[in-house]
Coordinates of N, CA and C in Angstrom, one line a residue:
Chain J
G57 N -16.1 -11.8 -13.7 CA -14.9 -11.1 -14.0 C -14.8 -9.8 -13.2
E58 N -13.8 -9.1 -13.4 CA -13.5 -7.9 -12.6 C -14.4 -6.8 -13.0
S59 N -14.8 -5.9 -12.1 CA -15.7 -4.8 -12.4 C -14.9 -3.6 -12.9
V60 N -13.6 -3.6 -12.8 CA -12.8 -2.5 -13.2 C -11.7 -3.0 -14.2
G61 N -11.6 -2.4 -15.3 CA -10.6 -2.9 -16.3 C -10.0 -1.7 -17.0
L62 N -9.0 -2.0 -17.9 CA -8.3 -0.9 -18.6 C -8.3 -1.2 -20.1
H63 N -8.3 -0.2 -20.9 CA -8.4 -0.3 -22.3 C -7.1 -0.9 -22.9
L64 N -6.0 -0.4 -22.4 CA -4.7 -0.8 -23.0 C -3.8 -1.3 -22.0
P65 N -3.0 -2.4 -22.2 CA -2.1 -2.8 -21.2 C -0.8 -2.1 -21.2
T66 N -0.4 -1.4 -22.3 CA 0.9 -0.7 -22.3 C 0.7 0.6 -23.0
L67 N 1.5 1.6 -22.6 CA 1.5 2.9 -23.2 C 2.9 3.4 -23.3
S68 N 3.4 3.8 -24.4 CA 4.8 4.3 -24.6 C 4.7 5.8 -25.0
V69 N 5.4 6.6 -24.3 CA 5.4 8.1 -24.7 C 6.8 8.6 -24.6
Q70 N 7.0 9.8 -25.2 CA 8.2 10.5 -25.2 C 8.2 11.4 -24.0
E71 N 9.4 11.7 -23.4 CA 9.5 12.6 -22.3 C 8.9 14.0 -22.8
G72 N 8.1 14.6 -21.9 CA 7.6 15.9 -22.2 C 6.2 15.8 -22.8
D73 N 5.8 14.7 -23.4 CA 4.5 14.5 -23.9 C 3.5 14.4 -22.8
N74 N 2.2 14.5 -23.1 CA 1.1 14.3 -22.1 C 0.7 12.8 -22.3
S75 N 0.4 12.2 -21.2 CA -0.1 10.8 -21.2 C -1.5 10.7 -20.8
I76 N -2.2 9.8 -21.4 CA -3.6 9.6 -21.0 C -3.8 8.1 -20.8
I77 N -4.2 7.7 -19.6 CA -4.4 6.3 -19.3 C -5.9 6.1 -19.0
N78 N -6.5 5.1 -19.6 CA -8.0 5.0 -19.5 C -8.4 3.8 -18.6
C79 N -9.6 3.9 -18.1 CA -10.1 2.8 -17.3 C -11.6 2.8 -17.4
A80 N -12.2 1.5 -17.5 CA -13.6 1.4 -17.6 C -14.0 0.6 -16.4
Y81 N -15.2 1.0 -15.8 CA -15.7 0.3 -14.7 C -17.1 -0.1 -15.0
S82 N -17.6 -1.2 -14.3 CA -18.9 -1.7 -14.6 C -19.9 -1.5 -13.5
N83 N -19.4 -1.2 -12.3 CA -20.4 -1.2 -11.1 C -20.9 0.3 -11.0
S84 N -22.1 0.5 -11.4 CA -22.7 1.8 -11.3 C -22.9 2.3 -9.9
A85 N -22.8 1.4 -8.9 CA -22.9 1.8 -7.5 C -21.6 2.3 -6.9
S86 N -20.5 2.2 -7.6 CA -19.3 2.7 -7.1 C -19.3 4.2 -7.1
D87 N -18.8 4.8 -6.0 CA -18.9 6.2 -5.9 C -17.5 6.8 -5.5
Y88 N -16.5 6.0 -5.5 CA -15.2 6.5 -5.2 C -14.1 5.8 -6.1
F89 N -13.2 6.6 -6.6 CA -12.3 6.0 -7.6 C -10.9 6.5 -7.3
I90 N -9.9 5.7 -7.4 CA -8.5 6.1 -7.1 C -7.6 5.6 -8.3
W91 N -6.6 6.4 -8.5 CA -5.5 6.0 -9.4 C -4.3 5.7 -8.5
Y92 N -3.6 4.6 -8.7 CA -2.4 4.2 -8.0 C -1.3 4.1 -9.0
K93 N -0.1 4.3 -8.6 CA 1.1 4.1 -9.4 C 2.0 3.0 -8.6
Q94 N 2.4 2.1 -9.4 CA 3.3 1.0 -8.8 C 4.6 0.9 -9.6
E95 N 5.7 1.3 -8.9 CA 7.0 1.1 -9.5 C 7.5 -0.3 -9.2
S96 N 8.5 -0.7 -10.0 CA 9.0 -2.0 -9.9 C 9.5 -2.4 -8.5
G97 N 9.0 -3.4 -7.9 CA 9.5 -3.9 -6.6 C 8.9 -3.1 -5.4
K98 N 7.9 -2.3 -5.7 CA 7.2 -1.5 -4.6 C 5.7 -1.8 -4.6
G99 N 5.1 -1.4 -3.5 CA 3.7 -1.4 -3.4 C 3.0 -0.3 -4.2
P100 N 1.8 -0.4 -4.5 CA 1.0 0.7 -5.1 C 1.0 2.0 -4.3
Q101 N 1.2 3.1 -4.9 CA 1.2 4.4 -4.2 C 0.0 5.3 -4.7
F102 N -0.6 5.9 -3.8 CA -1.8 6.8 -4.2 C -1.3 7.9 -5.1
I103 N -2.1 8.2 -6.1 CA -1.8 9.4 -7.0 C -2.9 10.4 -6.7
I104 N -4.1 10.0 -7.0 CA -5.2 11.0 -7.0 C -6.5 10.2 -6.9
D105 N -7.5 10.8 -6.2 CA -8.8 10.2 -6.1 C -9.9 11.1 -6.6
I106 N -11.1 10.6 -6.8 CA -12.2 11.4 -7.2 C -13.5 10.7 -6.7
R107 N -14.4 11.5 -6.3 CA -15.7 11.0 -5.9 C -16.7 11.1 -7.1
S108 N -17.8 10.4 -7.0 CA -18.7 10.3 -8.1 C -19.5 11.6 -8.3
N109 N -19.4 12.5 -7.3 CA -20.2 13.8 -7.4 C -19.3 14.9 -8.2
M110 N -18.1 14.4 -8.6 CA -17.3 15.3 -9.4 C -17.0 14.6 -10.8
D111 N -16.6 15.5 -11.8 CA -16.2 14.9 -13.0 C -14.8 15.2 -13.4
K112 N -14.1 16.0 -12.6 CA -12.7 16.3 -12.8 C -12.1 16.7 -11.5
R113 N -10.8 16.3 -11.4 CA -10.0 16.7 -10.2 C -8.6 16.8 -10.7
Q114 N -7.9 17.9 -10.2 CA -6.6 18.1 -10.6 C -5.6 18.0 -9.5
G115 N -4.4 17.4 -9.8 CA -3.4 17.4 -8.8 C -2.1 18.0 -9.4
Q116 N -1.0 17.7 -8.9 CA 0.2 18.2 -9.4 C 0.6 17.4 -10.7
R117 N 0.5 18.0 -11.8 CA 0.7 17.4 -13.1 C -0.2 16.3 -13.5
V118 N -1.2 15.9 -12.7 CA -2.1 14.9 -13.0 C -3.6 15.4 -12.9
T119 N -4.4 14.9 -13.7 CA -5.8 15.2 -13.8 C -6.6 13.9 -13.9
V120 N -7.6 13.7 -13.1 CA -8.5 12.6 -13.3 C -9.8 13.1 -13.8
L121 N -10.3 12.4 -14.8 CA -11.7 12.7 -15.4 C -12.6 11.5 -15.2
L122 N -13.8 11.8 -14.8 CA -14.8 10.7 -14.5 C -16.0 11.0 -15.4
N123 N -16.4 10.0 -16.2 CA -17.6 10.1 -17.0 C -18.5 9.0 -16.5
K124 N -19.5 9.4 -15.7 CA -20.4 8.3 -15.1 C -21.3 7.8 -16.2
T125 N -21.6 8.6 -17.2 CA -22.6 8.1 -18.2 C -22.1 6.9 -18.9
V126 N -20.8 6.9 -19.2 CA -20.2 5.7 -19.9 C -19.3 4.9 -19.0
K127 N -19.3 5.2 -17.7 CA -18.5 4.5 -16.7 C -17.0 4.4 -17.1
H128 N -16.5 5.6 -17.3 CA -15.1 5.7 -17.8 C -14.3 6.7 -16.9
L129 N -13.1 6.3 -16.7 CA -12.2 7.0 -15.8 C -10.9 7.2 -16.6
S130 N -10.3 8.4 -16.5 CA -9.0 8.5 -17.2 C -8.0 9.3 -16.3
L131 N -6.8 9.0 -16.5 CA -5.7 9.7 -15.8 C -4.8 10.4 -16.8
Q132 N -4.7 11.7 -16.7 CA -3.9 12.5 -17.6 C -2.6 13.0 -16.8
I133 N -1.5 12.7 -17.4 CA -0.2 13.1 -16.8 C 0.4 14.2 -17.8
A134 N 0.6 15.4 -17.3 CA 1.2 16.4 -18.1 C 2.7 16.3 -18.1
A135 N 3.3 16.7 -19.2 CA 4.8 16.7 -19.3 C 5.4 15.5 -18.7
T136 N 5.1 14.3 -19.2 CA 5.5 13.1 -18.7 C 7.0 13.0 -18.6
Q137 N 7.5 12.5 -17.4 CA 8.9 12.4 -17.2 C 9.3 10.9 -17.0
P138 N 10.6 10.6 -17.2 CA 11.1 9.2 -17.1 C 10.7 8.6 -15.7
G139 N 10.6 9.4 -14.7 CA 10.2 8.9 -13.4 C 8.8 8.5 -13.3
D140 N 8.0 8.8 -14.3 CA 6.6 8.5 -14.3 C 6.4 7.0 -14.8
S141 N 7.5 6.4 -15.3 CA 7.4 5.1 -15.8 C 7.0 4.1 -14.7
A142 N 5.9 3.4 -14.9 CA 5.4 2.5 -13.8 C 4.2 1.9 -14.3
V143 N 3.6 1.0 -13.5 CA 2.2 0.5 -13.8 C 1.2 1.3 -13.1
Y144 N 0.1 1.7 -13.8 CA -0.9 2.5 -13.2 C -2.2 1.7 -13.1
F145 N -2.8 1.8 -11.9 CA -4.0 1.0 -11.7 C -5.1 2.0 -11.3
C146 N -6.3 1.7 -11.8 CA -7.5 2.4 -11.3 C -8.2 1.4 -10.3
A147 N -8.9 2.0 -9.4 CA -9.6 1.2 -8.4 C -10.9 1.9 -8.0
E148 N -11.8 1.1 -7.6 CA -13.1 1.6 -7.2 C -13.6 1.0 -6.0
N149 N -14.6 1.7 -5.3 CA -15.3 1.0 -4.3 C -16.6 1.8 -4.0
M150 N -17.5 1.2 -3.2 CA -18.7 1.9 -2.7 C -18.4 2.4 -1.3
S151 N -18.0 3.6 -1.2 CA -17.5 4.1 0.1 C -18.4 4.0 1.2
Q152 N -19.7 4.2 1.0 CA -20.7 4.2 2.1 C -20.9 2.8 2.6
A153 N -20.7 1.8 1.7 CA -20.9 0.4 2.1 C -19.7 -0.2 2.8
G154 N -18.6 0.6 2.9 CA -17.4 0.1 3.5 C -16.7 -1.0 2.8
T155 N -16.9 -1.1 1.5 CA -16.3 -2.2 0.8 C -14.8 -1.8 0.5
A156 N -14.1 -2.9 0.2 CA -12.6 -2.7 -0.2 C -12.5 -2.2 -1.6
L157 N -11.3 -1.6 -1.9 CA -11.0 -1.2 -3.2 C -10.8 -2.4 -4.1
I158 N -11.4 -2.3 -5.3 CA -11.3 -3.4 -6.3 C -10.4 -2.8 -7.5
F159 N -9.4 -3.5 -7.9 CA -8.4 -2.9 -8.8 C -8.6 -3.5 -10.2
G160 N -8.3 -2.7 -11.2 CA -8.1 -3.2 -12.5 C -6.8 -3.8 -12.7
K161 N -6.5 -4.3 -13.9 CA -5.3 -5.1 -14.1 C -4.1 -4.2 -14.4
G162 N -4.2 -2.9 -14.7 CA -3.1 -2.0 -14.8 C -2.6 -1.7 -16.2
T163 N -2.1 -0.5 -16.4 CA -1.5 -0.1 -17.6 C 0.0 0.2 -17.4
T164 N 0.9 -0.4 -18.2 CA 2.3 -0.1 -18.0 C 2.6 1.2 -18.9
L165 N 3.1 2.2 -18.2 CA 3.6 3.4 -18.9 C 5.1 3.4 -19.0
S166 N 5.6 3.5 -20.2 CA 7.0 3.6 -20.5 C 7.3 5.0 -21.1
V167 N 8.2 5.7 -20.5 CA 8.6 7.0 -20.9 C 10.0 7.0 -21.4
S168 N 10.2 7.4 -22.6 CA 11.6 7.4 -23.2 C 12.0 8.8 -23.3
S169 N 13.4 9.0 -23.1 CA 13.9 10.4 -23.2 C 14.6 10.6 -24.5
Chain T
D112 N 5.2 8.3 10.8 CA 4.9 6.9 10.8 C 5.7 6.2 9.7
A113 N 6.1 5.0 9.9 CA 6.9 4.3 8.9 C 6.1 3.7 7.8
G114 N 4.8 3.8 7.9 CA 3.9 3.2 6.8 C 3.6 1.8 7.2
V115 N 3.0 1.1 6.3 CA 2.6 -0.3 6.5 C 3.9 -1.2 6.3
I116 N 4.1 -2.0 7.3 CA 5.3 -2.8 7.3 C 5.0 -4.3 7.1
Q117 N 5.6 -4.9 6.2 CA 5.4 -6.3 5.9 C 6.7 -7.1 6.1
S118 N 6.5 -8.3 6.5 CA 7.7 -9.2 6.6 C 7.3 -10.6 6.4
P119 N 8.2 -11.4 5.8 CA 9.5 -11.0 5.2 C 9.2 -10.3 3.8
R120 N 10.3 -9.7 3.3 CA 10.2 -9.1 1.9 C 10.2 -10.2 0.9
H121 N 10.9 -11.2 1.1 CA 11.0 -12.4 0.2 C 10.9 -13.7 1.0
E122 N 10.2 -14.6 0.4 CA 10.1 -15.9 1.0 C 10.1 -17.0 -0.1
V123 N 11.1 -17.9 0.1 CA 11.1 -19.1 -0.8 C 10.9 -20.3 0.1
T124 N 10.0 -21.1 -0.3 CA 9.6 -22.3 0.5 C 9.3 -23.5 -0.4
E125 N 9.4 -24.6 0.1 CA 9.1 -25.8 -0.6 C 7.6 -26.2 -0.5
M126 N 7.1 -26.7 -1.6 CA 5.7 -27.1 -1.6 C 5.3 -28.0 -0.4
G127 N 4.2 -27.7 0.2 CA 3.8 -28.4 1.4 C 4.1 -27.8 2.7
Q128 N 5.0 -26.8 2.7 CA 5.4 -26.2 3.9 C 4.4 -25.1 4.2
E129 N 4.4 -24.7 5.5 CA 3.5 -23.6 6.0 C 4.3 -22.3 5.8
V130 N 3.5 -21.3 5.4 CA 4.1 -20.0 5.2 C 3.3 -19.0 6.0
T131 N 3.9 -18.1 6.7 CA 3.2 -17.0 7.4 C 3.8 -15.7 7.0
L132 N 2.9 -14.8 6.5 CA 3.2 -13.5 6.1 C 2.7 -12.5 7.2
R133 N 3.4 -11.5 7.5 CA 3.1 -10.6 8.6 C 2.9 -9.2 8.1
C134 N 2.1 -8.5 8.9 CA 1.8 -7.1 8.5 C 1.5 -6.2 9.7
K135 N 2.1 -5.0 9.7 CA 1.9 -4.1 10.8 C 1.2 -2.9 10.1
P136 N 0.0 -2.6 10.3 CA -0.7 -1.5 9.6 C -0.2 -0.1 10.2
I137 N -0.6 0.9 9.6 CA -0.4 2.3 10.1 C -1.2 2.5 11.3
S138 N -0.5 3.1 12.3 CA -1.2 3.3 13.6 C -2.4 4.2 13.4
G139 N -3.6 3.7 14.0 CA -4.8 4.5 13.9 C -5.7 4.1 12.8
H140 N -5.2 3.3 11.9 CA -6.0 2.8 10.8 C -6.9 1.7 11.2
D141 N -8.2 1.8 10.8 CA -9.2 0.8 11.3 C -9.3 -0.3 10.3
Y142 N -8.9 -0.1 9.1 CA -9.1 -1.2 8.1 C -7.8 -1.8 7.7
L143 N -7.8 -3.1 7.5 CA -6.6 -3.8 7.0 C -7.0 -4.7 5.9
F144 N -6.2 -4.7 4.8 CA -6.5 -5.5 3.6 C -5.3 -6.4 3.3
W145 N -5.6 -7.6 2.8 CA -4.6 -8.4 2.2 C -5.0 -8.6 0.7
Y146 N -4.0 -8.3 -0.2 CA -4.1 -8.5 -1.6 C -3.1 -9.4 -2.1
R147 N -3.4 -10.0 -3.2 CA -2.4 -10.9 -3.9 C -2.2 -10.4 -5.3
Q148 N -1.0 -10.3 -5.8 CA -0.7 -9.8 -7.1 C 0.0 -10.8 -8.0
T149 N -0.5 -11.1 -9.1 CA 0.1 -12.0 -10.1 C 0.0 -11.3 -11.5
M150 N 0.8 -11.7 -12.4 CA 0.7 -11.2 -13.7 C -0.6 -11.5 -14.4
M151 N -1.1 -12.7 -14.1 CA -2.3 -13.1 -14.8 C -3.6 -12.5 -14.2
R152 N -3.6 -12.3 -12.9 CA -4.9 -11.9 -12.3 C -4.8 -10.5 -11.7
G153 N -3.6 -9.9 -11.8 CA -3.5 -8.5 -11.2 C -3.6 -8.5 -9.7
L154 N -4.1 -7.4 -9.2 CA -4.3 -7.3 -7.7 C -5.7 -7.8 -7.3
E155 N -5.6 -8.9 -6.5 CA -6.9 -9.5 -6.0 C -7.0 -9.3 -4.5
L156 N -8.2 -8.9 -4.1 CA -8.5 -8.8 -2.7 C -8.7 -10.1 -2.1
L157 N -8.0 -10.5 -1.1 CA -8.1 -11.8 -0.4 C -9.1 -11.6 0.8
I158 N -8.8 -10.7 1.6 CA -9.6 -10.5 2.8 C -9.4 -9.1 3.4
Y159 N -10.4 -8.6 4.1 CA -10.1 -7.4 4.8 C -10.8 -7.4 6.2
F160 N -10.2 -6.6 7.1 CA -10.7 -6.5 8.5 C -11.1 -5.0 8.8
N161 N -12.0 -4.9 9.7 CA -12.4 -3.6 10.2 C -12.4 -3.7 11.7
N162 N -11.6 -2.9 12.4 CA -11.4 -3.0 13.8 C -11.1 -4.5 14.3
N163 N -10.2 -5.1 13.6 CA -9.7 -6.4 13.9 C -10.7 -7.6 13.5
V164 N -11.8 -7.2 13.0 CA -12.9 -8.2 12.7 C -12.9 -8.5 11.2
P165 N -12.8 -9.8 10.8 CA -12.8 -10.0 9.3 C -14.2 -9.7 8.8
I166 N -14.2 -8.9 7.7 CA -15.5 -8.4 7.1 C -15.8 -9.2 5.9
D167 N -14.8 -9.4 5.0 CA -15.1 -10.1 3.8 C -13.9 -11.0 3.4
D168 N -14.1 -12.3 3.5 CA -13.0 -13.2 3.1 C -13.3 -14.0 1.9
S169 N -14.3 -13.5 1.1 CA -14.7 -14.2 -0.1 C -13.6 -14.3 -1.1
G170 N -12.5 -13.5 -1.0 CA -11.4 -13.6 -2.0 C -10.4 -14.6 -1.6
M171 N -10.5 -15.2 -0.4 CA -9.5 -16.2 0.0 C -9.7 -17.5 -0.9
P172 N -8.6 -17.9 -1.5 CA -8.7 -18.9 -2.6 C -9.3 -20.2 -2.1
E173 N -8.9 -20.7 -0.9 CA -9.4 -22.0 -0.4 C -9.0 -22.1 1.0
D174 N -9.4 -23.3 1.6 CA -9.1 -23.4 3.1 C -7.7 -23.4 3.4
R175 N -6.8 -23.5 2.5 CA -5.4 -23.5 2.8 C -4.9 -22.1 3.3
F176 N -5.7 -21.1 3.0 CA -5.4 -19.8 3.3 C -6.2 -19.4 4.6
S177 N -5.5 -18.7 5.5 CA -6.2 -18.2 6.7 C -5.6 -16.9 7.1
A178 N -6.3 -16.0 7.6 CA -5.8 -14.7 8.1 C -6.4 -14.4 9.5
K179 N -5.5 -13.7 10.2 CA -5.9 -13.3 11.6 C -5.5 -11.9 11.9
M180 N -6.2 -11.3 12.8 CA -5.8 -9.9 13.2 C -6.0 -9.9 14.7
P181 N -5.0 -10.4 15.5 CA -5.2 -10.5 17.0 C -5.3 -9.2 17.7
N182 N -4.7 -8.1 17.1 CA -4.8 -6.8 17.7 C -4.7 -5.7 16.5
A183 N -4.9 -4.5 16.9 CA -4.9 -3.4 15.9 C -3.6 -3.2 15.2
S184 N -2.5 -3.7 15.7 CA -1.2 -3.4 15.1 C -0.6 -4.6 14.5
F185 N -1.3 -5.7 14.2 CA -0.7 -6.9 13.7 C -1.7 -7.8 13.0
S186 N -1.2 -8.3 11.8 CA -2.1 -9.3 11.1 C -1.2 -10.3 10.5
T187 N -1.7 -11.5 10.3 CA -0.9 -12.6 9.6 C -1.8 -13.2 8.5
L188 N -1.1 -13.6 7.5 CA -1.8 -14.4 6.4 C -1.0 -15.7 6.3
K189 N -1.7 -16.8 6.5 CA -1.0 -18.1 6.6 C -1.5 -19.0 5.5
I190 N -0.5 -19.7 4.9 CA -0.9 -20.7 3.8 C -0.3 -22.0 4.3
Q191 N -1.2 -23.0 4.4 CA -0.8 -24.3 4.9 C -1.7 -25.4 4.3
P192 N -1.2 -26.3 3.5 CA 0.2 -26.3 2.9 C 0.3 -25.4 1.7
S193 N 1.5 -24.9 1.5 CA 1.7 -24.1 0.3 C 1.8 -24.9 -1.0
E194 N 1.5 -24.3 -2.1 CA 1.6 -24.9 -3.4 C 2.3 -24.0 -4.4
P195 N 2.9 -24.5 -5.4 CA 3.6 -23.6 -6.4 C 2.6 -22.5 -7.0
R196 N 1.4 -22.8 -7.1 CA 0.5 -21.8 -7.7 C 0.2 -20.6 -6.7
D197 N 0.6 -20.8 -5.5 CA 0.5 -19.7 -4.5 C 1.6 -18.6 -4.7
S198 N 2.5 -18.9 -5.6 CA 3.6 -17.9 -5.8 C 3.1 -16.6 -6.3
A199 N 3.4 -15.5 -5.7 CA 2.8 -14.2 -6.0 C 3.5 -13.2 -5.1
V200 N 3.1 -12.0 -5.3 CA 3.4 -10.9 -4.3 C 2.2 -10.6 -3.5
Y201 N 2.4 -10.7 -2.2 CA 1.2 -10.5 -1.3 C 1.4 -9.1 -0.6
F202 N 0.4 -8.3 -0.8 CA 0.4 -6.9 -0.2 C -0.6 -6.8 1.0
C203 N -0.1 -6.1 1.9 CA -1.0 -5.7 3.0 C -1.2 -4.2 2.9
A204 N -2.4 -3.7 3.2 CA -2.7 -2.3 3.1 C -3.6 -1.9 4.3
S205 N -3.6 -0.6 4.6 CA -4.5 -0.2 5.7 C -5.1 1.2 5.3
S206 N -6.2 1.5 5.9 CA -6.8 2.8 5.7 C -7.6 3.2 6.9
L207 N -8.0 4.5 6.9 CA -8.6 5.1 8.1 C -10.1 4.6 8.2
D208 N -10.9 5.3 8.8 CA -12.2 4.8 9.3 C -13.1 4.3 8.2
R209 N -12.9 4.7 6.9 CA -13.6 4.1 5.8 C -12.6 3.7 4.8
P210 N -12.8 2.5 4.1 CA -11.8 2.0 3.2 C -11.7 2.9 1.9
L211 N -11.2 4.1 2.0 CA -11.0 4.9 0.9 C -9.6 4.7 0.4
E212 N -8.8 5.7 0.6 CA -7.4 5.6 0.2 C -6.7 4.6 1.1
A213 N -6.2 3.6 0.5 CA -5.5 2.5 1.2 C -4.0 2.7 1.0
F214 N -3.2 2.6 2.0 CA -1.8 2.7 2.0 C -1.2 1.3 2.0
F215 N -0.4 1.0 1.0 CA 0.2 -0.3 0.8 C 1.6 -0.5 1.4
G216 N 1.9 -1.7 1.9 CA 3.2 -2.0 2.2 C 4.0 -2.4 1.0
Q217 N 5.3 -2.8 1.2 CA 6.2 -3.1 0.1 C 5.9 -4.4 -0.5
G218 N 5.2 -5.2 0.2 CA 4.8 -6.6 -0.3 C 5.8 -7.7 0.1
T219 N 5.3 -8.9 0.1 CA 6.1 -10.1 0.3 C 6.1 -10.9 -1.0
R220 N 7.2 -11.1 -1.5 CA 7.3 -11.9 -2.8 C 7.5 -13.4 -2.3
L221 N 6.5 -14.2 -2.6 CA 6.5 -15.6 -2.2 C 6.7 -16.5 -3.4
T222 N 7.7 -17.4 -3.2 CA 8.0 -18.3 -4.3 C 7.9 -19.7 -3.6
V223 N 7.0 -20.5 -4.2 CA 6.8 -21.9 -3.7 C 7.4 -22.9 -4.7
V224 N 8.4 -23.6 -4.4 CA 9.0 -24.5 -5.4 C 8.7 -26.0 -5.1

């Protein structure tokens, strides 16, 4: 099976709420993680990344948290907007080994106004 | 840079026909990836290249699939003969000297009837 997966396939929130999307990974050797956003009809777009020597990283309205103890990754979106509606994927790889990103199946985020 | 460019955007073909998907990576990127996306299996890595050399093709479904990268600015993914179960969106992505953040093209939606 896949080494990266997601706890919930869909998430529905109200505009202005905070969203939390979760991801579990199984490869303890992975040292690099990315969140991608995919809008309908488009390719995945980079949101934020984090290396295994960090447990938190913040971007614009987004925060990624990494818990290596339980192999868990989460993406928090503050003040969710309708434009945030998309499918969100987490991905992992072993950066030093030069391996490719391996993706989870994705969570669909729906934002209603 | 225009980003990763894929062609065609849409392809409809009859079972048994040969299909060729094309990709132009971002200039200067050393890694090129081919992914396939379906509802059932999500984003699957098919093959990736480093400096035009195939590194890992373990994700290629079967001998009907082949990929080439004759130079740093062009890659093809060929399916011969095509089957209905090959219907999916095929993405090409590229990244800099190590496969960290990968930039995706818009994808080719393949329908085999």
